[in-house]
XYZ file of C-alpha atoms in Angstrom:
564
model
C -7.669 111.440 -33.821
C -9.973 113.898 -32.137
C -11.980 115.887 -34.690
C -10.793 119.443 -35.222
C -13.573 121.977 -35.603
C -13.173 125.027 -37.793
C -15.502 127.413 -39.543
C -17.157 126.303 -42.773
C -15.005 128.678 -44.788
C -11.243 128.637 -44.413
C -10.201 131.562 -42.158
C -7.097 133.282 -43.473
C -5.774 133.669 -39.918
C -5.762 129.897 -39.307
C -2.617 127.841 -39.877
C -3.035 126.226 -43.252
C -1.723 123.474 -45.493
C -0.984 124.288 -49.127
C -1.266 121.144 -51.248
C 0.487 121.392 -54.636
C 0.003 118.891 -57.448
C 0.385 119.065 -61.237
C -2.995 117.355 -61.696
C -6.221 117.209 -59.685
C -8.915 114.560 -60.198
C -11.971 116.069 -58.532
C -14.737 114.947 -60.876
C -14.780 113.009 -64.131
C -16.252 115.992 -65.971
C -13.244 118.222 -65.175
C -10.270 117.040 -67.288
C -7.629 118.406 -64.932
C -6.119 114.960 -64.281
C -4.545 112.012 -66.057
C -4.367 109.075 -63.693
C -3.467 107.914 -60.231
C -1.517 110.978 -59.085
C -4.339 113.379 -59.865
C -7.102 111.147 -58.552
C -5.161 110.616 -55.324
C -4.728 114.398 -54.998
C -8.472 114.864 -55.392
C -9.258 112.126 -52.888
C -6.778 113.598 -50.404
C -8.284 117.070 -50.616
C -11.773 115.610 -50.191
C -10.713 113.927 -46.954
C -8.988 117.092 -45.760
C -12.329 118.826 -46.286
C -14.241 115.995 -44.578
C -11.898 116.226 -41.586
C -12.229 120.017 -41.522
C -8.511 120.665 -41.930
C -7.667 124.202 -43.158
C -6.172 123.597 -46.586
C -5.746 125.206 -49.980
C -5.018 123.250 -53.150
C -2.850 124.482 -56.043
C -2.731 123.134 -59.598
C -2.891 124.297 -63.220
C -5.973 124.855 -65.370
C -5.706 122.838 -68.581
C -8.141 124.309 -71.104
C -7.744 121.237 -73.331
C -7.301 118.668 -70.577
C -5.062 115.626 -71.041
C -6.553 114.161 -74.227
C -9.682 112.426 -75.435
C -8.899 108.880 -76.495
C -10.303 107.119 -79.549
C -9.443 103.510 -80.381
C -10.236 101.929 -83.755
C -11.041 98.290 -84.542
C -7.315 97.456 -84.662
C -6.549 99.019 -81.304
C -4.866 102.077 -82.795
C -5.201 105.022 -80.427
C -5.759 108.552 -81.663
C -6.078 111.599 -79.458
C -7.968 114.867 -79.662
C -8.176 117.841 -77.327
C -10.736 117.628 -74.542
C -13.236 120.433 -74.821
C -14.866 121.692 -71.633
C -16.070 124.927 -70.102
C -14.274 125.814 -66.844
C -17.096 128.223 -65.969
C -19.341 125.214 -65.269
C -17.160 124.201 -62.323
C -14.876 127.093 -61.410
C -15.096 130.735 -60.477
C -12.570 133.067 -62.137
C -11.008 135.405 -59.582
C -9.668 138.914 -60.085
C -6.223 138.211 -58.650
C -3.257 137.968 -61.012
C 0.482 137.633 -60.527
C 3.398 137.830 -62.919
C 6.307 135.492 -63.559
C 9.404 136.283 -65.597
C 9.993 133.665 -68.297
C 12.673 134.040 -70.966
C 13.042 137.693 -70.040
C 9.409 138.554 -70.624
C 6.518 138.992 -68.227
C 3.884 136.249 -68.114
C 0.653 137.095 -66.313
C -0.980 134.283 -64.354
C -4.675 134.252 -63.519
C -6.549 131.978 -61.149
C -9.809 130.055 -60.937
C -11.331 128.729 -57.725
C -13.000 125.387 -57.157
C -14.863 125.189 -53.852
C -14.590 121.665 -52.482
C -17.190 120.897 -49.828
C -16.528 118.213 -47.273
C -18.890 115.800 -45.584
C -20.098 118.493 -43.156
C -20.001 121.356 -45.717
C -16.560 122.573 -44.631
C -14.986 124.187 -47.691
C -11.478 123.809 -49.079
C -10.617 126.165 -51.958
C -8.592 124.757 -54.828
C -6.843 127.279 -57.027
C -6.134 126.519 -60.682
C -3.511 128.751 -62.301
C -4.065 129.895 -65.880
C -1.861 131.676 -68.438
C -4.506 131.846 -71.181
C -5.006 135.575 -70.655
C -5.255 138.443 -73.129
C -2.259 140.127 -71.513
C 0.007 137.293 -72.663
C 1.457 136.555 -76.088
C 0.254 133.399 -77.922
C 3.170 131.267 -76.710
C 2.631 132.196 -73.073
C -1.116 131.597 -73.365
C -0.422 127.991 -74.356
C 1.685 127.122 -71.309
C -1.312 125.746 -69.411
C -3.137 124.397 -72.488
C -2.595 120.658 -71.996
C -1.583 118.323 -69.177
C 1.676 116.407 -69.762
C 2.099 117.687 -73.323
C 4.952 119.305 -75.199
C 8.708 118.969 -74.815
C 10.898 119.281 -71.720
C 11.061 123.059 -72.043
C 7.279 123.335 -72.119
C 7.079 121.056 -69.068
C 9.605 123.209 -67.235
C 7.600 126.352 -67.946
C 4.502 124.645 -66.549
C 6.461 123.774 -63.413
C 7.595 127.390 -63.118
C 3.962 128.518 -63.195
C 2.945 125.902 -60.613
C 5.825 126.358 -58.160
C 6.809 130.005 -58.476
C 3.448 131.289 -59.663
C 1.699 129.232 -56.995
C 3.604 130.851 -54.124
C 2.994 134.314 -55.547
C -0.699 133.599 -56.063
C -1.158 132.433 -52.474
C 0.361 135.717 -51.361
C -1.914 137.688 -53.695
C -4.958 135.842 -52.347
C -4.064 136.690 -48.753
C -3.039 133.191 -47.665
C -0.332 134.360 -45.274
C -0.578 131.722 -42.546
C 0.518 128.612 -44.393
C 2.731 126.451 -42.229
C 3.010 123.402 -44.502
C 3.721 123.390 -48.235
C 3.089 119.864 -49.487
C 4.724 119.026 -52.825
C 3.411 115.958 -54.627
C 6.124 114.785 -56.995
C 8.842 117.178 -58.087
C 6.651 119.195 -60.452
C 6.075 121.892 -57.833
C 9.530 121.868 -56.231
C 10.427 125.332 -57.560
C 8.160 126.611 -54.803
C 11.121 126.052 -52.466
C 13.152 128.648 -54.368
C 10.370 131.223 -54.371
C 9.419 130.530 -50.759
C 13.006 131.142 -49.656
C 12.780 134.632 -51.151
C 9.619 135.295 -49.114
C 11.000 134.120 -45.779
C 14.647 135.158 -46.173
C 15.963 137.007 -43.138
C 19.029 139.161 -43.819
C 20.017 138.882 -40.153
C 20.465 135.109 -40.524
C 23.029 133.194 -42.543
C 22.121 130.898 -45.438
C 22.123 127.763 -43.286
C 19.595 129.266 -40.900
C 17.384 130.447 -43.744
C 17.482 127.044 -45.414
C 16.546 125.469 -42.094
C 13.528 127.776 -41.931
C 12.633 126.742 -45.482
C 12.856 123.027 -44.698
C 10.681 123.511 -41.661
C 7.813 124.541 -43.943
C 8.038 121.910 -46.703
C 6.748 118.359 -47.119
C 7.513 116.123 -50.104
C 5.805 112.962 -51.306
C 7.327 110.878 -54.072
C 4.827 108.784 -56.023
C 6.958 106.751 -58.425
C 9.638 104.062 -58.527
C 10.579 104.778 -62.142
C 13.830 106.804 -62.412
C 12.781 108.366 -65.738
C 9.707 109.845 -64.048
C 11.881 112.148 -61.933
C 12.233 115.355 -63.954
C 15.707 116.634 -64.809
C 16.243 119.858 -66.731
C 19.398 121.080 -68.458
C 21.127 123.981 -66.747
C 20.986 126.017 -69.972
C 17.223 125.465 -70.127
C 16.720 126.554 -66.518
C 18.800 129.697 -67.026
C 17.097 130.483 -70.337
C 13.691 130.334 -68.667
C 14.435 131.938 -65.294
C 17.590 133.896 -65.888
C 21.008 133.172 -64.468
C 21.046 133.331 -60.695
C 17.311 133.086 -59.962
C 17.967 129.806 -58.168
C 20.576 130.462 -55.462
C 23.838 128.770 -56.359
C 23.873 126.639 -53.253
C 20.351 125.328 -53.828
C 21.183 124.524 -57.447
C 24.428 122.719 -56.632
C 22.747 120.638 -53.929
C 20.009 119.587 -56.369
C 21.957 119.091 -59.610
C 23.048 115.723 -60.973
C 26.525 114.865 -62.234
C 25.704 116.499 -65.586
C 24.594 119.731 -63.856
C 20.953 119.122 -64.713
C 18.447 120.362 -62.156
C 16.846 117.308 -60.549
C 13.410 118.385 -59.366
C 13.081 115.474 -56.947
C 16.389 116.350 -55.285
C 15.309 119.992 -55.116
C 12.195 118.963 -53.204
C 13.949 116.418 -50.980
C 16.835 118.696 -50.045
C 14.513 121.348 -48.697
C 11.775 119.313 -47.004
C 11.646 118.355 -43.347
C 9.485 115.289 -44.089
C 9.754 112.984 -47.112
C 7.611 109.949 -47.741
C 6.821 107.233 -50.214
C 3.275 106.005 -50.727
C 3.584 102.417 -49.464
C 6.013 100.518 -47.257
C 7.632 98.747 -50.206
C 7.836 102.049 -52.066
C 9.700 103.571 -49.129
C 12.257 100.758 -49.343
C 12.675 101.194 -53.100
C 12.955 104.975 -52.678
C 15.657 104.569 -50.035
C 17.657 102.510 -52.529
C 17.211 105.247 -55.152
C 17.880 108.118 -52.730
C 20.029 106.695 -49.890
C 21.141 110.142 -48.706
C 17.646 111.066 -47.467
C 15.399 109.947 -44.626
C 12.237 108.650 -46.273
C 9.134 107.508 -44.423
C 6.098 105.542 -45.615
C 2.489 106.681 -45.558
C 0.435 104.235 -47.576
C -2.099 105.716 -49.951
C -5.851 105.466 -49.578
C -9.048 106.344 -51.416
C -11.975 108.632 -50.665
C -14.732 106.209 -49.725
C -17.657 108.495 -50.516
C -16.321 109.019 -54.027
C -15.690 105.378 -54.883
C -18.388 103.317 -53.186
C -21.127 102.095 -55.525
C -24.735 103.158 -55.003
C -25.984 99.758 -53.871
C -23.041 99.128 -51.540
C -23.552 102.585 -50.057
C -27.169 101.730 -49.304
C -26.167 98.382 -47.792
C -23.464 99.941 -45.600
C -25.742 102.743 -44.433
C -28.389 100.269 -43.318
C -26.090 97.847 -41.483
C -23.176 100.144 -40.485
C -24.669 103.586 -39.749
C -22.027 106.304 -39.487
C -19.501 104.603 -41.779
C -19.371 107.583 -44.176
C -18.037 109.849 -41.433
C -15.778 107.161 -39.961
C -14.704 104.671 -42.675
C -12.864 102.459 -40.181
C -16.317 101.316 -39.063
C -16.393 99.237 -42.246
C -14.580 96.564 -40.249
C -18.103 95.657 -39.178
C -18.747 94.498 -42.745
C -17.853 91.039 -41.445
C -21.434 90.930 -40.173
C -23.076 91.901 -43.464
C -25.607 89.248 -44.559
C -23.984 87.403 -47.451
C -27.145 87.315 -49.535
C -27.621 91.084 -49.212
C -23.971 91.700 -50.077
C -24.334 89.507 -53.152
C -27.524 91.228 -54.252
C -25.864 94.649 -53.956
C -22.868 93.401 -55.918
C -25.017 91.911 -58.665
C -26.989 95.144 -58.954
C -23.751 97.087 -59.466
C -22.542 94.467 -61.920
C -25.753 94.904 -63.887
C -25.112 98.661 -63.943
C -21.654 98.011 -65.415
C -23.082 95.681 -68.048
C -25.733 98.214 -69.035
C -23.090 100.937 -69.235
C -20.925 98.762 -71.510
C -23.915 98.036 -73.737
C -24.656 101.751 -73.980
C -21.152 103.020 -74.777
C -19.590 100.000 -76.481
C -22.451 97.941 -77.874
C -21.144 94.704 -76.376
C -23.523 92.464 -74.453
C -21.966 90.805 -71.409
C -23.595 88.247 -69.127
C -24.323 89.237 -65.532
C -23.847 85.615 -64.410
C -20.404 85.209 -65.991
C -17.258 85.683 -63.914
C -15.968 89.138 -64.862
C -12.361 90.311 -64.526
C -11.476 94.003 -64.689
C -8.248 95.826 -65.548
C -8.303 99.625 -65.649
C -5.234 101.878 -65.399
C -2.702 103.864 -67.362
C -1.333 101.871 -70.286
C 2.399 101.582 -69.762
C 4.923 98.772 -70.128
C 5.480 97.858 -66.491
C 1.745 97.430 -65.838
C 1.564 94.620 -68.477
C -2.097 94.835 -69.528
C -2.008 91.775 -71.809
C -0.161 89.566 -69.311
C -3.151 87.272 -68.747
C -3.476 86.513 -72.473
C 0.083 85.349 -73.060
C -0.963 81.679 -72.895
C -4.296 81.659 -74.695
C -4.442 77.875 -74.821
C -4.263 77.605 -71.032
C -6.692 80.476 -70.526
C -9.253 78.934 -72.900
C -8.874 75.563 -71.189
C -9.788 77.192 -67.865
C -12.635 79.067 -69.543
C -14.131 75.959 -71.137
C -13.504 73.370 -68.428
C -13.654 75.262 -65.126
C -15.901 78.279 -65.658
C -16.550 80.996 -68.185
C -14.764 84.341 -67.900
C -15.256 87.744 -69.493
C -12.909 90.731 -69.366
C -13.269 94.508 -69.202
C -10.206 96.657 -69.969
C -9.696 100.400 -70.070
C -6.747 102.773 -70.043
C -5.011 105.578 -71.898
C -1.505 105.494 -73.381
C 0.462 108.741 -73.497
C 0.206 110.196 -77.021
C 4.012 110.506 -77.249
C 4.784 106.970 -76.046
C 4.575 104.593 -79.003
C 5.384 101.505 -76.920
C 2.502 102.284 -74.579
C 0.121 102.726 -77.501
C 1.241 99.374 -78.883
C 0.051 97.736 -75.664
C -3.523 98.616 -76.654
C -2.924 97.230 -80.152
C -1.602 94.049 -78.538
C -4.780 93.744 -76.469
C -6.871 94.088 -79.611
C -4.754 91.444 -81.318
C -5.578 89.002 -78.520
C -9.234 89.999 -78.732
C -9.208 89.129 -82.430
C -7.552 85.766 -81.766
C -10.166 84.923 -79.149
C -13.028 85.904 -81.429
C -16.359 84.789 -80.028
C -14.772 82.156 -77.782
C -14.417 84.663 -74.919
C -15.822 88.152 -74.404
C -13.216 90.889 -73.994
C -14.231 94.560 -73.964
C -12.028 97.645 -74.154
C -13.679 100.859 -72.972
C -12.031 103.845 -74.629
C -11.296 107.203 -73.001
C -10.643 105.906 -69.477
C -11.911 108.345 -66.850
C -13.023 108.508 -63.242
C -16.537 107.664 -64.434
C -15.430 104.520 -66.268
C -13.217 103.528 -63.347
C -16.174 103.872 -60.976
C -18.310 101.553 -63.110
C -15.519 98.994 -63.317
C -14.289 98.902 -59.725
C -17.846 98.600 -58.433
C -19.116 96.063 -60.966
C -16.560 93.389 -61.851
C -16.028 90.185 -59.846
C -12.223 90.251 -59.674
C -9.724 93.087 -60.013
C -6.565 92.153 -61.919
C -3.252 93.931 -61.397
C 0.060 92.513 -62.565
C 2.789 95.177 -62.581
C 6.427 94.205 -62.740
C 7.829 94.110 -59.218
C 8.973 96.568 -57.808
C 7.642 99.145 -60.287
C 4.299 99.849 -58.587
C 4.672 102.623 -56.018
C 1.264 101.988 -54.482
C -1.706 101.657 -56.812
C -5.184 102.542 -55.597
C -7.596 100.889 -58.035
C -7.530 97.661 -56.018
C -8.444 99.641 -52.894
C -11.490 101.018 -54.704
C -12.489 97.528 -55.767
C -12.047 96.196 -52.213
C -14.328 98.923 -50.852
C -17.009 97.482 -53.132
C -16.367 93.916 -52.023
C -14.273 92.966 -55.049
C -11.091 90.997 -54.274
C -7.847 91.456 -56.186
C -5.546 89.065 -57.988
C -2.250 90.917 -58.156
C 1.498 90.669 -58.100
C 2.808 91.395 -54.630
C 3.861 94.992 -55.027
C 2.803 98.441 -53.876
C -0.155 98.527 -51.503
C -1.027 94.875 -52.174
C 1.947 93.712 -50.108
C 0.104 95.253 -47.154
C -3.457 94.464 -48.228
C -3.161 90.881 -49.416
C -4.168 88.243 -46.911
C -4.061 85.167 -49.124
C -7.490 83.592 -49.617
C -8.957 86.144 -47.191
C -8.885 89.471 -49.069
C -7.747 88.158 -52.441
C -4.782 86.427 -54.023
C -1.162 87.185 -54.786
C 0.681 86.269 -57.965
C 4.002 84.650 -57.101
C 7.217 86.659 -57.513
C 8.476 87.497 -60.965
C 9.939 84.253 -62.306
C 9.458 81.977 -65.281
C 6.521 80.442 -63.377
C 4.734 83.770 -62.866
C 2.167 82.922 -65.524
C 1.627 79.530 -63.948
C 0.864 81.174 -60.622
C -1.739 83.391 -62.282
C -3.421 80.573 -64.207
C -3.254 78.121 -61.301
C -4.958 80.573 -58.949
C -7.741 81.067 -61.501
C -8.142 77.389 -62.349
C -7.839 75.735 -58.957
C -8.975 78.390 -56.489
C -10.739 81.515 -57.696
C -13.114 80.341 -60.408
C -14.171 77.154 -58.546
C -15.001 79.313 -55.511
C -17.040 81.690 -57.655
C -19.107 79.039 -59.433
C -19.128 76.068 -57.054
C -18.520 77.499 -53.577
C -20.251 80.852 -53.801
C -20.479 81.220 -50.024
C -16.671 81.084 -49.781
C -16.329 83.736 -52.468
C -18.834 85.932 -50.667
C -16.815 85.552 -47.469
C -13.741 86.881 -49.275
C -15.848 89.783 -50.549
C -16.825 90.639 -46.967
C -13.211 90.405 -45.870
C -12.124 92.739 -48.664
C -14.447 95.417 -47.290
C -13.786 94.778 -43.604
C -10.005 94.458 -43.805
C -8.983 96.568 -46.799
C -11.916 98.933 -47.244
C -11.818 99.839 -43.547
C -8.125 100.765 -43.657
C -6.977 101.881 -47.106
C -8.860 105.158 -47.233
C -7.740 108.790 -47.347
C -9.261 109.655 -43.965
C -6.735 107.315 -42.337
C -3.995 108.531 -44.675
C -4.678 112.225 -43.972
C -4.634 111.595 -40.224
C -1.197 110.030 -40.639
C 0.020 113.117 -42.492
C -1.448 115.331 -39.771
C 0.354 113.505 -36.972
C 3.620 112.612 -38.691
C 4.187 115.377 -41.239
C 2.042 118.477 -40.852
C 1.808 118.987 -37.101
C 4.485 116.697 -35.671
């Protein structure tokens, strides 16, 4: 796509994109994100800035973040509030708007984060905040924590994001927005508020709804039905008042129990709907057969996720790659010894980081497997340990392994927390026979150390539960191949024995596939045929790193969704 040139600061007269998301992962030090959704939002906005696309971002300001994770010697997770000072990163603005909740007025303030792209083009990101003196104590707590509280608290947060977000854009003078991009259903109430702004009394409801659809884009990011928010009609009316949502919009978006389905609300009033990988599109079409759903596969922001030593290597051999990541296809010509040296340097950085924060001493020459992501049942973090006898046989007879794990479990999900306890139980059983490390309080910083420093990235979600996944893309950018079940992005990125390895479909032999790949292919290549392993590392960069990035992804949105 030909580069579009705009001024360094977003002109309010230029057609704009408004990008809404409940969480935003912009930097590890700003706890305004939980996991993949927020980090993807941050990466997307960074590429929009790099590509000089007029955009504004909208999210909520969580004064106490998601939570700070602590894990004891038995794997029991406890959580505390994350303390941070928004003034270190954000500028409070004078603008305020009001939203009616439960018959009372809630004042919403706003903070601005100025995101600078590769060429200093700026994209403002606005974080909405109810912790204002004008509000009562209950209202001040609406934006306290990310993904906390009961359904009613969640709904009030979504009111602030969707309704408050539209009103705040108006208050800030953003009057030329042509695309409102909703990421998940959390912000779908913006459709209701936007209709009120654009409603033309000289047109009938059908024509007005057509105008609304023409402005809205929706991306679904999950395959899990329970992740699609539904709110009781009584709750919606208690919060917003009876009749705030036009009857027709409500009826079109309600389920059989008259609950407001936020995903349906977004889908019904969007001109473009997409899943985040080709397989995810297919799964979404099965879940929502009444809608046209496209696929735009996720990516990562290369300048955020490349390790320091790989960056230096790429810049020397592939000048210009930072501005045009597709040039990484030329990584096929990287000298293998230089690639290996850069990898080992990043691995040493990971080992030193682990020593510093965890006290465990790992060996830089030992094959290291990484697993870092949200702790939830379908991701199966302890899958590789379910046959310890076989795993130890491989370890002792084929080649030594060591493991690095990290991930948070939602404080209200006991089953997810038990997954961490299960990992610790396996760690205790292994004792000193194999090194296994769990890094607590998973963050963008920890993820960066892991995806740039391990030798193999492990991912074994239950098929077809993984919408996309992006951690394996980050690893590939750093020359680290994946071993993963064939789901999400990996169905598109896996070229067997070229970019990594697939775990056979979910059957009783699934474990055998995992162990066989380690025993007969992967570990022998690493220890005995290092040149072959290095070739796969080069392929991971040249094939996956050169394609699965947010510059490519954003260009697809520009052509297919925003300016089609």
